[in-house]
Amino acid sequence: MTPPAPSFFRRVPVAPLVFFGAAWLLMQTGGLQLAEYRTLDWRTQWRAHFQEPPDGRIVVVLYDENTEAQIPWPPDRK
């Protein structure tokens, strides 16, 4: 016959504590972060299939020090 469990284990659920500890250990090793990055890439690619194509009037302009020296100030919006 096994002795009864201490009253602490009967009152406090142990499973959440165990899973929290395991998740914390995985975060310390960096393996979980790598998995998160991979699933983020997959989720972004999957979501892109359901989005409308971007508006052609929107343009991303990269601006740095060399560009500033080559164009007049203030720059033209065209």
XYZ file of N, CA, C and O in Angstrom, residues 13-55:
172
model
N -2.534 22.007 -8.261
C -2.306 21.189 -9.458
C -0.834 21.253 -9.866
O -0.266 22.327 -10.017
N -0.224 20.137 -10.069
C 1.204 20.064 -10.343
C 1.496 20.180 -11.841
O 2.529 20.715 -12.231
N 0.576 19.743 -12.682
C 0.825 19.724 -14.128
C 1.159 21.113 -14.678
O 2.117 21.240 -15.456
N 0.424 22.185 -14.331
C 0.815 23.497 -14.863
C 2.211 23.918 -14.433
O 2.949 24.534 -15.206
N 2.599 23.589 -13.225
C 3.935 23.933 -12.756
C 5.006 23.179 -13.541
O 6.041 23.737 -13.892
N 4.738 21.926 -13.836
C 5.693 21.116 -14.590
C 5.826 21.653 -16.020
O 6.938 21.814 -16.531
N 4.698 21.955 -16.661
C 4.750 22.473 -18.027
C 5.390 23.850 -18.078
O 6.123 24.173 -19.011
N 5.130 24.694 -17.104
C 5.763 26.002 -17.063
C 7.278 25.845 -16.909
O 8.047 26.526 -17.572
N 7.708 24.947 -16.048
C 9.138 24.705 -15.876
C 9.786 24.166 -17.133
O 10.885 24.575 -17.506
N 9.100 23.267 -17.833
C 9.646 22.720 -19.075
C 9.738 23.804 -20.143
O 10.733 23.883 -20.876
N 8.724 24.656 -20.248
C 8.761 25.746 -21.225
C 9.875 26.727 -20.896
O 10.556 27.230 -21.793
N 10.079 26.998 -19.626
C 11.143 27.910 -19.221
C 12.503 27.330 -19.587
O 13.378 28.050 -20.084
N 12.692 26.038 -19.369
C 13.961 25.397 -19.730
C 14.191 25.436 -21.242
O 15.308 25.681 -21.699
N 13.142 25.208 -22.025
C 13.287 25.272 -23.478
C 13.641 26.683 -23.934
O 14.420 26.857 -24.874
N 13.092 27.688 -23.291
C 13.423 29.066 -23.653
C 14.887 29.368 -23.335
O 15.535 30.144 -24.046
N 15.422 28.785 -22.308
C 16.815 29.029 -21.935
C 17.785 28.408 -22.926
O 18.884 28.926 -23.112
N 17.391 27.334 -23.587
C 18.291 26.683 -24.533
C 18.265 27.337 -25.904
O 19.178 27.157 -26.696
N 17.215 28.102 -26.222
C 17.115 28.759 -27.513
C 16.431 27.911 -28.564
O 16.144 28.400 -29.647
N 16.170 26.667 -28.296
C 15.503 25.802 -29.262
C 14.072 26.214 -29.523
O 13.583 26.137 -30.651
N 13.392 26.676 -28.509
C 12.010 27.106 -28.680
C 11.936 28.397 -29.487
O 11.017 28.589 -30.286
N 12.903 29.263 -29.329
C 12.916 30.510 -30.090
C 13.141 30.228 -31.572
O 12.517 30.847 -32.436
N 13.999 29.284 -31.904
C 14.215 28.900 -33.296
C 12.934 28.338 -33.895
O 12.571 28.668 -35.030
N 12.221 27.511 -33.139
C 10.950 26.974 -33.616
C 9.933 28.094 -33.810
O 9.155 28.070 -34.771
N 9.911 29.065 -32.930
C 8.998 30.202 -33.073
C 9.306 30.993 -34.344
O 8.399 31.405 -35.060
N 10.571 31.210 -34.647
C 10.946 31.932 -35.867
C 10.486 31.178 -37.113
O 10.008 31.771 -38.066
N 10.651 29.869 -37.118
C 10.236 29.070 -38.275
C 8.725 29.101 -38.447
O 8.219 29.248 -39.561
N 7.977 28.947 -37.361
C 6.520 28.987 -37.485
C 6.041 30.383 -37.844
O 5.031 30.522 -38.531
N 6.751 31.417 -37.438
C 6.386 32.778 -37.831
C 6.528 32.957 -39.340
O 5.671 33.570 -39.983
N 7.592 32.407 -39.909
C 7.763 32.453 -41.364
C 6.622 31.724 -42.063
O 6.060 32.225 -43.043
N 6.248 30.545 -41.571
C 5.168 29.774 -42.182
C 3.838 30.517 -42.067
O 3.068 30.572 -43.018
N 3.573 31.075 -40.895
C 2.314 31.793 -40.698
C 2.229 33.017 -41.590
O 1.164 33.332 -42.119
N 3.339 33.717 -41.781
C 3.347 34.903 -42.634
C 3.126 34.518 -44.093
O 2.360 35.172 -44.807
N 3.760 33.458 -44.553
C 3.562 33.003 -45.927
C 2.131 32.534 -46.154
O 1.525 32.813 -47.189
N 1.556 31.845 -45.186
C 0.185 31.357 -45.297
C -0.797 32.519 -45.339
O -1.734 32.530 -46.134
N -0.577 33.513 -44.507
C -1.464 34.667 -44.439
C -1.380 35.495 -45.727
O -2.364 36.101 -46.144
N -0.225 35.532 -46.367
C -0.039 36.322 -47.585
C -0.925 35.824 -48.720
O -1.297 36.605 -49.604
N -1.297 34.554 -48.719
C -2.153 34.017 -49.777
C -3.562 34.598 -49.714
O -4.270 34.607 -50.706
N -3.997 35.056 -48.550
C -5.354 35.536 -48.374
C -5.463 37.056 -48.409
O -6.562 37.588 -48.325
N -4.361 37.760 -48.554
C -4.394 39.206 -48.592
C -4.519 39.705 -50.021
O -4.081 39.052 -50.965
N -5.098 40.903 -50.139
C -5.186 41.528 -51.450
C -3.791 41.996 -51.866
O -2.964 42.305 -51.020
N -3.539 42.082 -53.176
C -2.222 42.588 -53.610
C -2.059 44.047 -53.191
O -3.037 44.779 -53.084
N -0.840 44.477 -52.954
C -0.629 45.854 -52.511
C -0.984 46.860 -53.606
O -0.952 46.554 -54.799
N -1.290 48.052 -53.175
C -1.616 49.139 -54.092
C -0.349 49.551 -54.839
O 0.698 49.764 -54.231
